[in-house]
Short mmCIF file of C-alpha atoms in Angstrom, two decimals:
data_model
loop_
_atom_site.label_atom_id
_atom_site.label_comp_id
_atom_site.label_asym_id
_atom_site.label_seq_id
_atom_site.Cartn_x
_atom_site.Cartn_y
_atom_site.Cartn_z
CA MET S 1 137.18 89.96 23.23
CA GLY S 2 136.88 91.45 19.69
CA ASN S 3 133.11 91.24 19.05
CA ARG S 4 132.11 91.60 22.68
CA PHE S 5 131.04 93.81 24.90
CA LEU S 6 133.43 93.89 27.83
CA ALA S 7 131.39 95.52 30.64
CA LEU S 8 128.28 97.72 30.42
CA ALA S 9 126.12 97.75 33.99
CA VAL S 10 127.29 96.87 36.75
CA ILE S 11 127.98 94.20 39.45
CA GLY S 12 129.89 96.38 42.03
CA LEU S 13 131.83 93.92 41.79
CA PHE S 14 133.72 91.58 43.22
CA ALA S 15 135.80 91.42 46.14
CA VAL S 16 138.73 89.51 44.85
CA SER S 17 142.18 89.48 46.55
CA ALA S 18 144.29 89.48 43.69
CA HIS S 19 148.03 88.43 44.08
CA ALA S 20 150.25 90.80 42.34
CA ALA S 21 152.38 89.11 39.31
CA THR S 22 154.18 90.63 36.64
CA PRO S 23 151.70 92.97 34.63
CA THR S 24 150.30 91.33 31.12
CA THR S 25 148.56 93.50 28.50
CA TRP S 26 146.09 91.43 26.52
CA THR S 27 145.04 93.04 23.06
CA SER S 28 142.26 91.68 21.12
CA THR S 29 141.75 93.30 17.87
CA PHE S 30 138.69 93.67 15.39
CA THR S 31 138.09 94.34 11.77
CA ASN S 32 135.54 95.17 9.78
CA VAL S 33 132.67 94.94 12.48
CA ALA S 34 129.82 96.85 10.60
CA GLY S 35 132.92 98.97 8.97
CA ALA S 36 134.83 99.77 12.15
CA SER S 37 138.82 97.91 13.08
CA GLY S 38 140.73 98.44 16.18
CA SER S 39 141.86 97.06 19.11
CA VAL S 40 140.80 96.81 22.92
CA SER S 41 144.01 96.50 25.25
CA PHE S 42 143.49 95.35 28.87
CA ASN S 43 146.61 95.88 31.18
CA ASP S 44 146.01 93.22 34.19
CA TRP S 45 148.35 95.67 36.66
CA GLY S 46 149.39 91.76 37.55
CA TYR S 47 146.54 91.04 39.51
CA LYS S 48 145.92 87.14 39.74
CA GLY S 49 142.86 85.12 41.63
CA PRO S 50 142.77 81.72 43.01
CA THR S 51 145.09 79.20 42.03
CA GLY S 52 146.21 81.78 39.54
CA VAL S 53 143.17 82.58 37.30
CA GLY S 54 143.57 85.98 35.54
CA ALA S 55 142.00 87.82 32.58
CA ASN S 56 141.15 84.99 30.09
CA ASP S 57 139.77 82.89 33.12
CA PHE S 58 135.99 83.26 34.06
CA GLN S 59 136.14 80.05 36.26
CA VAL S 60 138.38 78.27 38.95
CA GLY S 61 139.02 74.17 38.41
CA SER S 62 135.47 72.62 37.51
CA GLY S 63 133.34 75.65 38.20
CA PHE S 64 130.56 77.10 40.58
CA ASP S 65 129.66 74.37 43.00
CA SER S 66 126.51 75.23 44.99
CA SER S 67 126.89 73.08 47.65
CA ARG S 68 129.98 74.75 49.06
CA ILE S 69 128.75 78.58 49.13
CA GLY S 70 131.34 80.57 51.17
CA GLN S 71 129.91 83.71 50.95
CA VAL S 72 126.74 85.80 49.79
CA GLN S 73 127.24 89.84 48.51
CA HIS S 74 125.10 92.06 47.15
CA VAL S 75 126.10 95.48 45.02
CA LEU S 76 124.54 98.58 44.89
CA THR S 77 125.35 101.31 42.26
CA THR S 78 126.01 105.00 43.52
CA GLY S 79 126.60 107.21 40.64
CA PRO S 80 129.50 109.18 40.00
CA ASP S 81 131.45 111.16 42.62
CA PHE S 82 133.65 112.84 39.77
CA LEU S 83 136.91 111.06 41.31
CA THR S 84 138.28 109.56 38.87
CA ARG S 85 142.23 108.82 37.39
CA ASP S 86 140.42 108.45 34.30
CA PRO S 87 141.81 111.34 31.58
CA ALA S 88 138.80 113.79 30.58
CA HIS S 89 137.30 113.35 27.33
CA PRO S 90 135.30 115.38 24.91
CA VAL S 91 131.51 113.91 24.37
CA TRP S 92 129.01 114.88 21.68
CA GLN S 93 125.19 115.25 22.24
CA ASP S 94 123.54 112.17 20.61
CA PHE S 95 121.85 113.37 17.62
CA SER S 96 122.84 117.30 17.86
CA GLY S 97 123.98 117.54 14.67
CA SER S 98 127.30 119.63 16.00
CA ALA S 99 130.44 119.41 14.31
CA THR S 100 132.36 119.77 17.60
CA PRO S 101 132.01 118.11 20.90
CA GLU S 102 129.63 119.82 22.93
CA TYR S 103 130.95 118.74 26.26
CA PRO S 104 134.69 119.21 25.97
CA ASN S 105 136.90 118.12 28.75
CA ALA S 106 134.17 115.71 30.44
CA ASN S 107 134.94 114.13 33.82
CA MET S 108 134.63 110.50 33.27
CA ASP S 109 133.71 108.91 36.48
CA SER S 110 130.92 106.66 35.87
CA ALA S 111 130.33 107.70 32.36
CA VAL S 112 130.01 105.70 29.12
CA ASN S 113 131.47 106.47 25.97
CA PHE S 114 129.17 105.05 23.44
CA TYR S 115 130.58 106.02 20.22
CA LYS S 116 130.63 109.73 20.40
CA TRP S 117 128.25 110.22 22.97
CA GLY S 118 128.05 110.04 26.71
CA TYR S 119 126.25 108.42 29.20
CA THR S 120 126.11 108.29 32.92
CA THR S 121 125.45 105.27 35.30
CA VAL S 122 123.12 106.28 37.85
CA ALA S 123 122.38 104.88 41.40
CA GLY S 124 120.26 102.00 41.65
CA SER S 125 121.31 99.35 39.95
CA THR S 126 121.58 96.03 41.84
CA PHE S 127 122.96 92.67 42.05
CA ASN S 128 121.49 90.60 44.62
CA ASN S 129 122.39 86.95 46.01
CA MET S 130 125.97 86.99 44.39
CA GLN S 131 127.22 83.75 45.26
CA ILE S 132 130.88 82.68 45.88
CA ASP S 133 131.65 79.12 46.59
CA LYS S 134 135.13 78.68 48.69
CA ALA S 135 137.12 77.58 45.87
CA GLY S 136 136.48 81.67 44.40
CA ASN S 137 133.65 81.23 41.71
CA TYR S 138 130.95 83.41 41.15
CA HIS S 139 127.52 82.80 40.25
CA VAL S 140 124.97 85.87 39.72
CA ALA S 141 121.53 84.58 38.26
CA LYS S 142 120.59 86.39 35.29
CA ASN S 143 117.03 87.30 37.37
CA ASP S 144 119.28 88.91 40.55
CA MET S 145 120.76 91.59 37.77
CA ASN S 146 118.45 94.62 37.40
CA PHE S 147 120.02 97.39 35.71
CA GLN S 148 118.81 100.92 35.49
CA TYR S 149 117.77 103.00 32.84
CA TYR S 150 120.68 105.05 30.58
CA ASN S 151 119.10 108.37 29.89
CA THR S 152 121.02 111.18 31.04
CA PHE S 153 124.82 112.97 31.07
CA ASP S 154 126.33 114.35 33.71
CA TYR S 155 128.42 116.83 32.68
CA LYS S 156 131.67 117.78 34.79
CA ASN S 157 134.16 120.18 33.21
CA GLY S 158 136.81 120.63 36.05
CA ALA S 159 135.74 122.79 39.07
CA ASN S 160 132.63 123.60 37.20
CA PRO S 161 129.17 123.18 38.38
CA VAL S 162 127.29 119.63 37.17
CA VAL S 163 124.93 119.70 34.04
CA THR S 164 122.74 117.26 33.81
CA THR S 165 121.74 116.84 30.32
CA ASP S 166 118.54 114.36 29.12
CA THR S 167 119.83 112.12 26.28
CA THR S 168 117.98 111.57 23.08
CA ILE S 169 118.98 108.04 22.46
CA ASN S 170 118.21 105.56 25.77
CA PHE S 171 119.00 102.63 26.80
CA GLN S 172 117.49 99.89 29.01
CA PRO S 173 120.08 96.70 29.61
CA TYR S 174 119.11 93.38 31.15
CA ALA S 175 120.64 90.53 31.64
CA ILE S 176 119.91 87.19 29.13
CA SER S 177 122.25 84.49 30.59
CA ASP S 178 123.77 84.08 34.33
CA ALA S 179 127.30 85.62 35.48
CA LYS S 180 130.30 83.47 36.03
CA GLY S 181 133.61 84.59 36.97
CA TRP S 182 136.21 84.10 39.53
CA CYS S 183 136.51 86.48 42.99
CA GLY S 184 139.89 86.63 45.06
CA SER S 185 138.09 87.36 48.44
CA VAL S 186 138.82 83.54 49.03
CA LEU S 187 142.54 84.63 49.23
CA THR S 188 142.23 86.52 52.41
CA SER S 189 141.07 85.90 55.74
CA ASN S 190 138.70 88.75 56.57
CA PRO S 191 136.67 89.10 52.96
CA ASN S 192 135.10 92.00 54.58
CA GLY S 193 138.23 93.61 55.46
CA LEU S 194 140.72 96.49 54.30
CA ALA S 195 142.38 94.32 51.66
CA ASN S 196 143.11 94.41 47.74
CA MET S 197 140.44 93.06 46.11
CA ALA S 198 139.03 93.18 42.56
CA GLY S 199 137.58 90.13 39.79
CA GLN S 200 136.07 89.66 37.10
CA VAL S 201 132.46 88.14 35.51
CA THR S 202 130.96 87.43 32.05
CA PHE S 203 127.32 86.85 31.11
CA ASP S 204 124.85 87.55 28.23
CA PHE S 205 122.64 90.54 28.09
CA ALA S 206 120.69 92.76 25.66
CA PHE S 207 119.88 96.60 25.81
CA ASP S 208 116.56 98.19 24.19
CA ALA S 209 117.11 101.34 22.28
CA PHE S 210 114.69 104.06 22.64
CA LEU S 211 114.19 107.51 20.88
CA GLY S 212 113.12 109.55 23.84
CA ASN S 213 112.39 108.73 27.17
CA GLU S 214 109.74 106.04 26.68
CA PRO S 215 110.77 102.73 27.89
CA ALA S 216 107.22 101.85 28.39
CA THR S 217 105.77 102.05 24.85
CA GLY S 218 108.36 99.51 23.06
CA LYS S 219 110.86 100.07 20.59
CA LYS S 220 111.21 102.99 18.25
CA GLY S 221 113.39 104.44 15.64
CA PHE S 222 116.11 102.10 14.94
CA GLY S 223 114.74 98.92 13.19
CA PRO S 224 115.80 95.59 15.34
CA ALA S 225 115.63 97.93 18.93
CA ILE S 226 116.73 95.05 20.85
CA GLN S 227 120.48 94.81 20.73
CA VAL S 228 121.83 91.43 21.73
CA VAL S 229 125.47 90.87 23.38
CA PRO S 230 127.06 87.55 24.20
CA GLY S 231 130.23 87.60 26.40
CA PHE S 232 129.69 90.55 28.51
CA VAL S 233 132.89 91.40 30.94
CA MET S 234 132.93 92.93 34.05
CA ARG S 235 136.30 93.65 35.71
CA SER S 236 136.91 95.73 38.82
CA TYR S 237 141.24 95.67 37.83
CA GLY S 238 143.14 96.81 35.09
CA ASP S 239 143.31 99.50 32.58
CA TYR S 240 141.68 99.78 29.06
CA HIS S 241 142.65 101.03 25.68
CA LEU S 242 140.20 101.01 22.88
CA HIS S 243 140.89 102.01 19.48
CA TRP S 244 138.43 102.39 16.82
CA ASP S 245 138.49 103.81 13.43
CA ASP S 246 135.69 103.54 10.71
CA GLY S 247 137.68 105.57 8.06
CA THR S 248 135.89 108.88 8.75
CA ASP S 249 136.13 108.73 12.69
CA VAL S 250 138.93 107.58 15.35
CA LEU S 251 138.13 107.22 18.93
CA ASP S 252 140.52 106.35 21.59
CA TYR S 253 139.05 105.71 25.08
CA TYR S 254 141.32 105.23 28.15
CA GLY S 255 140.13 103.91 31.50
CA SER S 256 141.07 102.70 35.21
CA ALA S 257 139.03 100.31 37.32
CA THR S 258 139.29 100.92 40.97
CA GLY S 259 139.07 97.82 43.29
CA ASN S 260 137.17 97.18 46.53
CA ASN S 261 138.53 99.50 49.65
CA THR S 262 140.59 101.47 47.25
CA ASN S 263 140.60 105.21 47.03
CA PRO S 264 140.32 106.11 43.46
CA LEU S 265 143.08 109.11 43.57
CA THR S 266 145.70 107.05 44.85
CA GLY S 267 144.68 103.65 43.96
CA LEU S 268 145.85 102.88 47.74
CA LEU S 269 143.59 101.21 50.51
CA ASP S 270 141.68 103.82 52.64
CA PRO S 271 139.32 103.10 55.03
CA ALA S 272 136.99 106.02 53.93
CA TYR S 273 136.50 103.55 50.89
CA HIS S 274 135.88 100.19 52.66
CA ASN S 275 133.50 98.18 50.54
CA LYS S 276 133.46 100.77 47.68
CA VAL S 277 134.38 99.35 44.40
CA SER S 278 134.45 100.83 40.75
CA PHE S 279 134.85 98.64 37.60
CA LEU S 280 134.78 99.13 33.72
CA GLY S 281 135.10 97.73 30.34
CA ALA S 282 134.97 98.03 26.86
CA GLY S 283 134.36 96.51 23.26
CA VAL S 284 132.37 96.83 20.22
CA VAL S 285 128.65 95.86 19.52
CA PRO S 286 128.69 92.71 17.57
CA VAL S 287 126.95 92.94 14.21
CA GLY S 288 124.44 90.62 15.12
CA VAL S 289 123.74 87.27 16.87
CA TRP S 290 122.17 83.58 16.21
CA ILE S 291 120.12 83.53 18.81
CA ARG S 292 117.41 80.79 20.20
CA ILE S 293 113.96 82.56 22.14
CA ASN S 294 113.67 80.52 25.21
CA GLN S 295 110.64 82.24 26.80
CA THR S 296 109.21 85.61 27.30
CA ARG S 297 109.12 86.67 30.81
CA PRO S 298 106.19 88.06 32.50
CA ASP S 299 107.37 91.52 32.39
CA GLY S 300 107.51 91.14 28.30
CA SER S 301 111.06 91.36 27.91
CA ILE S 302 112.68 88.16 25.69
CA ASP S 303 114.66 85.35 27.51
CA TYR S 304 117.07 84.69 24.76
CA GLY S 305 119.62 81.56 24.23
CA VAL S 306 122.61 83.49 22.50
CA ASP S 307 124.61 81.12 20.33
CA THR S 308 127.14 82.60 18.10
CA VAL S 309 128.39 85.75 17.37
CA GLN S 310 128.96 86.92 13.61
CA GLY S 311 131.93 89.30 12.81
CA ALA S 312 130.47 90.42 9.26
CA ASP S 313 127.21 91.29 7.62
CA GLY S 314 126.68 87.71 6.46
CA ALA S 315 122.76 87.28 7.23
CA ASN S 316 119.97 89.05 6.97
CA ASP S 317 117.80 89.87 10.08
CA GLY S 318 115.40 87.05 10.83
CA ASP S 319 117.31 84.67 8.74
CA VAL S 320 116.32 80.93 10.30
CA ARG S 321 119.43 78.42 10.24
CA GLY S 322 118.76 75.03 9.91
CA ASP S 323 119.17 74.00 13.82
CA GLY S 324 116.15 76.92 14.27
CA ALA S 325 118.31 79.42 15.53
CA VAL S 326 117.33 83.05 14.29
CA TRP S 327 119.92 85.94 12.90
CA HIS S 328 119.36 89.08 15.02
CA LEU S 329 121.01 91.79 13.31
CA ASN S 330 121.88 94.78 15.97
CA ALA S 331 120.71 98.12 15.14
CA PHE S 332 124.27 99.68 16.83
CA GLY S 333 126.61 96.85 15.30
CA GLY S 334 129.96 97.97 15.33
CA TYR S 335 129.77 101.05 17.67
CA ALA S 336 132.52 101.00 20.25
CA PHE S 337 132.08 101.57 24.00
CA MET S 338 133.80 102.44 27.27
CA MET S 339 131.50 101.82 30.43
CA ARG S 340 132.35 102.90 34.15
CA ALA S 341 130.27 102.44 37.30
CA ASP S 342 130.75 103.03 40.97
CA ALA S 343 128.93 101.06 43.46
CA ASN S 344 129.07 99.95 47.40
CA ARG S 345 129.10 96.23 47.94
CA THR S 346 127.74 94.29 51.32
CA LEU S 347 128.95 91.21 52.18
CA GLU S 348 125.89 89.37 53.76
CA PHE S 349 126.74 85.99 54.55
CA ILE S 350 129.96 83.59 55.78
CA SER S 351 129.31 79.80 56.01
CA PRO S 352 130.06 78.79 59.56
CA THR S 353 132.43 76.46 57.92
CA GLY S 354 134.61 78.91 56.72
CA HIS S 355 134.69 80.84 53.17
CA SER S 356 138.05 79.65 51.45
CA ASP S 357 139.82 76.79 50.72
CA TYR S 358 142.97 78.64 50.88
CA VAL S 359 142.83 80.41 54.05
CA ALA S 360 141.27 80.44 57.33
CA THR S 361 138.22 82.68 58.23
CA ASP S 362 139.41 85.41 61.08
CA ALA S 363 136.53 85.39 63.46
CA VAL S 364 136.21 89.34 62.81
CA ALA S 365 134.76 88.44 59.43
CA TYR S 366 131.77 87.03 60.98
CA THR S 367 131.66 89.90 63.92
CA SER S 368 131.78 92.38 61.14
CA ILE S 369 128.53 91.44 58.96
CA GLY S 370 126.69 90.17 62.43
CA LEU S 371 127.14 86.91 62.50
CA THR S 372 128.38 84.61 65.07
CA ALA S 373 131.64 83.23 64.78
CA PRO S 374 132.68 79.36 64.78
CA VAL S 375 133.44 78.45 68.14
CA PRO S 376 137.05 76.68 68.01
CA VAL S 377 137.74 73.34 69.84
CA PRO S 378 139.92 73.82 72.73
CA GLY S 379 143.40 72.92 72.69
CA ALA S 380 142.96 70.52 75.94
CA ALA S 381 140.07 68.87 74.27
CA LEU S 382 142.84 67.50 71.84
CA LEU S 383 144.75 66.05 74.76
CA LEU S 384 143.35 62.89 75.44
CA GLY S 385 146.17 60.51 75.24
CA SER S 386 149.26 60.19 73.27
CA GLY S 387 147.24 57.96 70.81
CA ILE S 388 144.80 60.60 69.91
CA VAL S 389 147.47 63.20 69.68
CA GLY S 390 149.22 61.00 67.08
CA LEU S 391 146.11 60.51 64.99
CA VAL S 392 145.46 64.43 65.12
CA GLY S 393 148.72 64.87 64.05
CA LEU S 394 148.62 62.71 61.31
CA SER S 395 144.96 63.70 59.73
CA ARG S 396 146.32 67.29 60.09
CA ARG S 397 149.28 66.26 57.70
CA LYS S 398 146.76 64.55 55.64
CA LEU S 399 144.73 67.60 55.42
CA LYS S 400 147.81 69.86 54.31
CA ALA S 401 148.28 67.57 51.54
CA VAL S 402 145.03 67.71 49.58
#
């Protein structure tokens, strides 16, 4: 993690039947990232995906196989319902000049802590054609990830009414690489059922920073307004603690993900939360990155080829490396964040030959998404003679051994 974003924006992720093991806390430290130092800790709850993959893994086996698609889903963010186990946290209005937090005891559901400031992940971000192969590998094309604009903070203090504030600094995220990861829905016989599911993906992304609500007018006010962040990670399981210290301010953020089908308050499976999911991540914006500009998209955004994260201000913005890569300095380098989002997941497709290498697919899984279940071969059809029965038994034993 160190110089990585671990999550921002949303993929309402990822049905992952995680099998419980001994919980492990993974800690990465960062030192002097634009003057800030600290750590990011992630407790994995003991969740493991297919073949035992975990927090440091982003593929199963040899990786995604497009010839073996088992499932396809999409995710749509919903905005906050203010039901969360995350502790309330004070939030400052960005550029307010206030010496004290303007929003004490702020509810953190679907909230983004960015430095001392707060933003809300709103409804409408879409993640389409999220493909899962039968081994449990995720693939999401960058053009299928579309993020809403971050320009408000919904302040909720206990039972008091929600107050929506227009933020001064606004952000527009977009993906600059495809996403990969793992999904544990392949470990349950009904990937559309009420089961414990969680998972993770990683991809490179960028976000444009704006002073005021003017995304159509270009970059304003921050020098290099495009922030490029490799290794962005999103998880729908586990607990985060981010500790950040720049010698003047000390920030501690805490957050817990909520898996698919799980009540956010109890942490238990709940039919009322079927295919609802929350996820989060935490990290620090890198000082800068070496990039290659691959192309300009029709909408004017840049398609970057991100190369290397640097941990210190070792180059000037615009410096060109021998291989042609250009050093891009992030205006918000060293800023800590924790991001949360709520979403609905919709399973759209299950392969007629089954969704998983590990378990057979229940017929109810197909009918629950409006598909016709494959018709099993009647048992009597196999009983055509003792020789054939013997061959069937042999082939079954071979299949089990594979």
